[in-house]
Coordinates of C-alpha atoms and ligand atoms in Angstrom, one line a residue:
M104 CA 98.6 101.9 119.9
M105 CA 99.2 99.8 116.7
I106 CA 96.8 100.1 113.8
L107 CA 96.5 97.8 110.7
G108 CA 95.4 99.9 107.7
I109 CA 93.7 98.4 104.6
E110 CA 93.2 100.2 101.3
T111 CA 91.5 98.7 98.3
S112 CA 89.5 101.6 96.7
C113 CA 90.8 101.3 93.2
D114 CA 93.7 99.4 91.6
E115 CA 96.1 99.2 94.6
T116 CA 95.9 96.6 97.3
S117 CA 97.7 97.8 100.4
A118 CA 98.1 96.9 104.0
S119 CA 100.2 98.8 106.6
L120 CA 101.0 99.0 110.2
I121 CA 101.4 102.3 112.0
K122 CA 102.2 103.0 115.6
T123 CA 100.7 106.0 117.4
N124 CA 102.3 107.9 120.2
I125 CA 100.3 110.5 122.1
N126 CA 103.4 112.6 122.7
K127 CA 104.1 112.9 119.0
T128 CA 102.1 114.9 116.4
K129 CA 102.7 112.3 113.7
V130 CA 102.4 108.5 113.6
Q131 CA 105.2 106.1 112.9
L132 CA 105.3 103.8 109.9
I133 CA 106.0 100.2 110.7
S134 CA 105.2 98.5 107.4
N135 CA 103.5 99.5 104.1
V136 CA 102.9 96.9 101.5
I137 CA 101.4 97.7 98.1
A138 CA 100.4 95.4 95.3
S139 CA 99.2 97.2 92.1
S140 CA 97.3 96.0 89.1
L141 CA 98.4 99.0 87.2
S142 CA 100.4 97.1 84.6
L143 CA 97.2 95.2 83.7
H144 CA 95.3 98.5 83.3
A145 CA 98.1 100.0 81.2
K146 CA 97.3 97.4 78.6
T147 CA 93.7 98.6 78.3
G148 CA 94.6 102.3 78.7
G149 CA 92.5 102.7 81.9
I150 CA 91.0 100.8 84.8
I151 CA 88.4 98.1 84.1
P152 CA 86.5 97.8 87.5
E153 CA 85.9 94.1 87.2
V154 CA 89.5 93.4 86.5
A155 CA 90.6 95.7 89.4
A156 CA 88.2 93.9 91.8
R157 CA 89.4 90.4 90.8
E158 CA 93.0 91.5 91.4
Q159 CA 92.1 92.9 94.8
V160 CA 90.7 89.4 95.8
K161 CA 94.0 87.8 94.6
Y162 CA 96.3 90.2 96.6
I163 CA 94.5 91.1 99.8
L164 CA 95.5 88.2 102.1
P165 CA 99.1 88.0 100.9
V166 CA 99.5 91.8 101.2
I167 CA 98.1 91.7 104.8
Q168 CA 100.3 88.7 105.6
E169 CA 103.4 90.5 104.4
A170 CA 102.5 93.7 106.3
I171 CA 102.2 91.9 109.7
K172 CA 104.9 89.3 109.2
D173 CA 107.2 90.7 111.8
L174 CA 104.6 90.6 114.6
K175 CA 104.9 87.7 116.9
N176 CA 101.2 87.7 117.9
P177 CA 99.2 90.0 115.6
Q178 CA 96.0 89.5 117.5
E179 CA 97.6 90.8 120.7
E180 CA 99.7 93.5 119.2
I181 CA 97.2 95.1 116.8
D182 CA 94.8 97.4 118.6
A183 CA 92.5 98.5 115.8
I184 CA 91.9 98.2 112.1
A185 CA 91.3 101.1 109.7
V186 CA 89.8 100.5 106.3
T187 CA 88.8 102.7 103.3
T188 CA 85.0 102.5 102.9
G189 CA 84.8 105.0 100.0
P190 CA 84.9 106.7 97.6
G191 CA 86.0 104.2 95.1
L192 CA 85.0 101.3 92.9
I193 CA 82.4 99.1 94.7
G194 CA 83.9 95.8 93.8
S195 CA 87.4 96.9 94.9
L196 CA 86.1 98.6 98.1
L197 CA 84.1 95.5 99.1
V198 CA 87.2 93.3 99.2
G199 CA 89.0 95.6 101.7
V200 CA 85.9 96.3 103.8
E201 CA 84.8 92.7 104.1
T202 CA 88.3 91.5 104.9
A203 CA 88.7 94.3 107.6
R204 CA 85.3 93.3 109.1
T205 CA 86.3 89.7 109.2
F206 CA 89.6 90.5 111.0
A207 CA 87.8 92.8 113.4
Y208 CA 85.3 90.1 114.2
V209 CA 87.8 87.3 114.6
W210 CA 90.3 89.3 116.6
G211 CA 87.7 91.3 118.5
K212 CA 89.1 94.7 117.5
P213 CA 87.5 98.1 116.8
I214 CA 87.4 99.4 113.3
Y215 CA 87.8 102.9 111.7
S216 CA 85.8 103.6 108.6
V217 CA 88.0 106.0 106.6
N218 CA 87.2 108.3 103.7
H219 CA 89.9 107.7 101.1
L220 CA 90.2 111.5 100.4
F221 CA 91.0 112.2 104.1
G222 CA 93.6 109.4 103.8
H223 CA 95.4 111.5 101.2
I224 CA 95.5 114.4 103.5
Y225 CA 96.8 112.3 106.4
A226 CA 99.7 111.0 104.5
N227 CA 101.2 114.2 105.8
F228 CA 100.9 113.0 109.4
I229 CA 103.2 110.0 108.9
S230 CA 106.6 110.6 110.4
Q231 CA 109.5 110.8 108.0
N232 CA 112.1 111.0 110.8
S233 CA 113.7 113.9 109.2
K234 CA 113.9 117.7 109.1
S235 CA 110.5 117.9 107.5
D236 CA 109.0 116.2 110.5
D237 CA 107.9 119.7 111.8
E238 CA 104.6 119.9 113.6
I239 CA 101.7 120.7 111.3
K240 CA 100.0 123.7 112.7
F241 CA 96.3 124.4 112.3
P242 CA 94.3 125.9 110.6
A243 CA 95.6 124.3 107.4
I244 CA 94.5 124.0 103.8
A245 CA 94.7 120.7 102.1
L246 CA 94.9 120.2 98.4
I247 CA 94.0 116.7 97.2
V248 CA 95.2 116.1 93.7
S249 CA 94.7 112.6 92.4
G250 CA 93.4 110.7 89.5
G251 CA 89.8 110.9 90.7
H252 CA 89.8 114.1 92.8
T253 CA 90.8 117.7 93.0
D254 CA 89.6 119.2 96.3
L255 CA 90.5 122.1 98.6
V256 CA 89.7 121.4 102.3
L257 CA 90.0 123.7 105.3
I258 CA 91.2 121.8 108.4
K259 CA 90.5 123.8 111.5
N260 CA 91.6 120.8 113.6
H261 CA 91.5 117.0 113.3
K262 CA 87.8 116.8 113.9
I263 CA 86.6 120.0 112.2
T264 CA 87.0 120.3 108.5
K265 CA 85.2 122.2 105.7
W266 CA 85.2 121.4 102.0
L267 CA 85.9 124.6 100.1
G268 CA 85.6 123.5 96.5
G269 CA 86.5 120.8 94.0
T270 CA 86.6 119.9 90.3
R271 CA 83.4 120.4 88.3
D272 CA 84.5 117.8 85.8
D273 CA 87.9 116.1 85.3
A274 CA 90.3 115.8 88.2
A275 CA 93.9 117.2 87.8
G276 CA 95.4 113.6 87.4
E277 CA 92.6 112.6 85.1
A278 CA 93.3 115.6 82.8
L279 CA 97.0 114.5 82.7
D280 CA 96.0 110.9 82.0
K281 CA 93.5 111.7 79.3
T282 CA 95.8 114.1 77.6
G283 CA 98.5 111.5 77.8
R284 CA 96.3 109.2 75.9
I285 CA 95.9 111.7 73.1
L286 CA 99.7 111.9 73.0
G287 CA 100.1 108.1 72.9
L288 CA 101.7 107.9 76.4
P289 CA 101.1 104.9 78.6
Y290 CA 98.5 105.0 81.5
P291 CA 98.8 106.6 84.0
A292 CA 100.4 109.4 82.1
G293 CA 101.2 111.8 85.0
P294 CA 104.7 110.5 85.7
Q295 CA 105.6 110.3 82.0
I296 CA 104.4 113.8 81.4
E297 CA 106.5 115.0 84.3
K298 CA 109.6 113.4 82.7
L299 CA 109.0 114.7 79.2
A300 CA 108.3 118.2 80.5
E301 CA 111.6 118.3 82.5
K302 CA 113.8 119.4 79.6
I303 CA 111.5 122.3 78.6
K304 CA 112.0 125.7 80.0
T305 CA 109.3 127.8 78.4
D306 CA 105.5 127.6 78.3
K307 CA 105.3 127.4 74.5
Y308 CA 101.6 126.7 73.9
K309 CA 100.0 128.7 76.8
F310 CA 96.9 126.5 77.2
P311 CA 93.9 128.1 79.1
R312 CA 93.9 128.3 82.9
P313 CA 90.2 127.3 83.6
L314 CA 88.5 129.2 86.4
I315 CA 91.8 130.7 87.6
N316 CA 90.2 134.0 88.4
S317 CA 86.8 132.7 89.7
K318 CA 86.1 133.8 93.3
D319 CA 85.1 130.3 94.4
F320 CA 87.5 127.3 95.0
D321 CA 86.2 125.2 92.2
F322 CA 88.3 123.7 89.4
S323 CA 87.6 122.6 85.8
F324 CA 90.2 120.7 83.8
S325 CA 88.1 118.9 81.1
G326 CA 88.6 121.7 78.5
L327 CA 92.4 121.1 78.5
K328 CA 92.3 117.9 76.7
T329 CA 90.3 119.6 73.9
A330 CA 92.9 122.4 73.8
V331 CA 95.6 119.7 73.5
L332 CA 93.7 117.8 70.9
R333 CA 93.4 120.9 68.7
K334 CA 97.1 121.5 69.1
V335 CA 97.9 117.9 68.1
Q336 CA 95.6 118.1 65.1
A337 CA 97.2 121.4 64.0
S338 CA 100.7 120.0 64.4
G339 CA 100.2 117.1 61.9
Q340 CA 103.0 114.7 62.6
L341 CA 103.9 114.8 66.3
D342 CA 107.7 114.9 66.9
N343 CA 109.3 114.4 70.3
E344 CA 110.0 118.1 70.9
T345 CA 106.3 119.0 70.2
I346 CA 105.2 116.3 72.7
S347 CA 107.6 117.5 75.4
N348 CA 106.4 121.1 74.8
I349 CA 102.7 120.0 75.1
C350 CA 103.5 118.2 78.3
N351 CA 105.2 121.2 79.8
S352 CA 102.5 123.6 78.8
L353 CA 99.9 121.3 80.1
Q354 CA 101.6 121.0 83.5
E355 CA 102.0 124.8 83.6
A356 CA 98.3 125.4 83.0
V357 CA 97.1 122.8 85.6
F358 CA 99.7 123.8 88.2
D359 CA 99.1 127.6 87.8
V360 CA 95.4 127.0 88.7
L361 CA 96.1 124.6 91.6
I362 CA 98.7 127.0 93.1
K363 CA 96.7 130.2 92.7
K364 CA 93.5 128.7 94.2
T365 CA 95.3 127.0 97.0
L366 CA 97.1 130.2 98.0
A367 CA 93.9 132.3 97.7
A368 CA 92.2 129.9 100.1
S369 CA 95.2 129.9 102.4
H370 CA 95.2 133.7 102.6
K371 CA 91.4 133.9 103.0
Y372 CA 91.4 131.6 105.9
N373 CA 94.7 132.8 107.3
V374 CA 96.2 129.3 107.6
K375 CA 99.5 128.3 109.1
S376 CA 100.1 125.2 106.9
I377 CA 99.4 123.9 103.4
L378 CA 99.2 120.1 103.0
L379 CA 99.4 118.4 99.6
G380 CA 98.2 114.9 98.9
G381 CA 97.3 112.5 96.1
G382 CA 99.2 111.0 93.2
V383 CA 99.8 114.3 91.4
A384 CA 101.5 115.7 94.5
A385 CA 104.3 113.3 93.7
N386 CA 105.2 115.6 90.9
Q387 CA 108.5 117.4 91.7
T388 CA 107.7 120.4 89.5
L389 CA 104.4 121.0 91.4
R390 CA 106.2 120.7 94.7
D391 CA 109.0 123.1 93.7
R392 CA 106.5 125.6 92.2
F393 CA 104.4 125.5 95.4
K394 CA 107.5 126.2 97.5
S395 CA 108.6 129.1 95.4
S396 CA 105.1 130.6 95.1
I397 CA 104.8 130.6 98.9
K398 CA 108.2 132.2 99.2
I399 CA 107.3 134.9 96.6
S400 CA 104.1 135.7 98.5
K401 CA 106.3 136.3 101.5
S402 CA 103.9 134.5 103.8
S403 CA 105.0 132.4 106.7
I404 CA 102.8 129.5 105.7
K405 CA 104.6 126.2 105.9
L406 CA 104.2 123.6 103.0
F407 CA 104.0 119.9 103.8
V408 CA 104.2 117.2 101.2
P409 CA 104.3 113.5 101.9
P410 CA 107.1 111.4 100.6
K411 CA 106.4 110.4 97.0
S412 CA 105.7 106.8 97.9
L413 CA 102.9 108.0 100.2
C414 CA 101.3 110.4 97.7
T415 CA 99.8 107.6 95.6
D416 CA 97.3 105.1 97.2
N417 CA 98.5 103.3 100.3
A418 CA 97.1 101.9 103.5
A419 CA 99.5 103.8 105.9
M420 CA 97.6 107.1 105.1
I421 CA 94.3 105.3 105.8
A422 CA 95.5 104.1 109.2
A423 CA 96.8 107.6 110.1
A424 CA 93.5 109.2 109.0
G425 CA 91.6 106.6 111.1
Y426 CA 93.6 107.5 114.2
Y427 CA 93.3 111.3 114.0
N428 CA 90.0 111.9 112.3
Y429 CA 87.6 109.1 113.2
E430 CA 85.9 107.4 116.1
P431 CA 86.4 103.6 116.4
M432 CA 83.3 101.5 115.6
I433 CA 82.3 97.8 115.9
W434 CA 82.5 95.7 112.7
Q435 CA 78.7 95.6 112.2
E436 CA 78.6 99.3 111.8
I437 CA 80.7 99.8 108.7
S438 CA 80.0 99.2 105.1
A439 CA 81.4 100.3 101.7
N440 CA 80.1 103.5 100.2
P441 CA 81.4 104.1 96.7
E442 CA 79.8 107.6 96.6
A443 CA 81.4 108.9 99.8
Y444 CA 82.6 112.5 99.6
F445 CA 83.1 115.2 102.1
D446 CA 80.3 115.7 104.6
Ligands
KG4_235 O1 96.2 109.2 94.4 P1 96.3 108.2 93.2 O2 97.3 107.1 93.3 O3 95.0 107.5 92.9 C1 93.7 108.1 93.1 O4 93.2 108.2 94.2 O5 93.3 108.6 92.0 O6 96.6 109.2 91.9 C2 96.8 108.7 90.7 C3 97.0 109.9 89.7 C4 97.1 109.5 88.3 O7 96.3 110.4 87.5 C5 98.5 109.7 87.9 O8 98.7 110.1 86.5 C6 98.9 110.8 88.8 O9 98.3 110.5 90.0 N1 100.4 110.9 89.1 C7 101.2 111.9 88.7 C8 102.5 111.6 89.1 N2 102.5 110.3 89.7 C9 101.2 109.9 89.7 N3 100.9 113.1 88.1 C10 101.9 113.9 87.9 N4 103.2 113.7 88.2 C11 103.5 112.5 88.8 N5 104.8 112.3 89.2
ZN236 ZN1 93.8 108.0 95.9

C-alpha cells in the first residue's frame, strides 16, 4: 500500500510517500520533501501565523509535485492520503487539510485524519534499513518533545494509547527557544544551544529541575527562563563562556527532568520500549543521556529515536501514523482541528 502524507501544521510544508508491507513492522520511506518558512520567522524571532499560512499556500503544490515526481501514474499508485488535522495553527492546517481533501475527492481515495503529536511518535516506525531497525515491542512509552509539546504517552498497542502527562506551561523546545532569545540566539534556539553547550563539561549554574520529584507525569519549564534571566542580569556583560555555560546548564536541567520522568513512567508500566519524537529529540546530548541512563538503570528497555531529519516536522511520520493508528475515512468526514490533543 502506498500512502501520500501531507503536513502543514506550523511552519513546515511537507509531502511524503511511504510504502507499507504487512510482513514488516515498519513502513518504507519513498520520498520526503520539506519546505520551511523558518528563515522568515527567524527575522521576527518567532512564528507569525499569518506569514506561516501564506507560505504554506505558496509551497503546498510544488512540494506535493516533488514528492510524487517519480510515480508514473499517481492516481493509480497512491492508495490513500494522510493529513495532519491538528493541533496547529488554523491557517496553516487548513492549507494541508483542504489540499488533501481535494486530492482524495479527485482521485477517489480514502483519507486518514492524523493528530500531529501521534505523527511524532510514529517517526519511529519508519524503516531506517539499518541495525536500529529492530522491532518496536509493546507496551512502550513515548516522549514527545517539540516546540509546542512535551507529553508522555503509554502505547499498549497501535490502537490503545493513554496520555500520562504533559507540560503545564512551556514545552521543552519552547523553553530552549525563549531562553535563546534572552541570550540573543537566533530562532529556533534549540540547535544553537546544543552546539554552544557541547564544549562545556560541568553544570556550572545548576538551574532548578521543575517537578522532577512530583509523583505525576507532568512537566513545567516556564520558570527556567526566569532563572536564566536572573543569571544574565547578575552577569552584567555576557561573554561567550558564560553563554555556553548557561546553554549547558539549561540543557542539563531540562534533560534531567525529561529522562527521570520518562524512566519513572517506563518502570511503572513495565514497558519494553521507549520512543522519542519531536524536534528536541534531534539533540544528540539528550539521545546519549537517555541511552546511558537506561544502561545505568540496568533495565532491558530498548530506546528508539528517529533519524534527526524525521524528528522535526515532516509528512512521512504523518503517513506512518495514519497507517498504524487510524481508520481511513471519506474526504467529507475530515476537518482541521487546531485544538486537537490526546483523546
Ligand atoms: O517538532 P518540531 O519541528 O516542531 C513542533 O512541532 O514544535 O520542534 C521544533 C523545536 C524547536 O523548539 C527547536 O528549538 C527544537 O525543536 N529543536 C532542538 C533541536 N533541533 C530542533 N532542540 C534541541 N536540540 C536540537 N538539536
Ligand atoms: Zn511537531
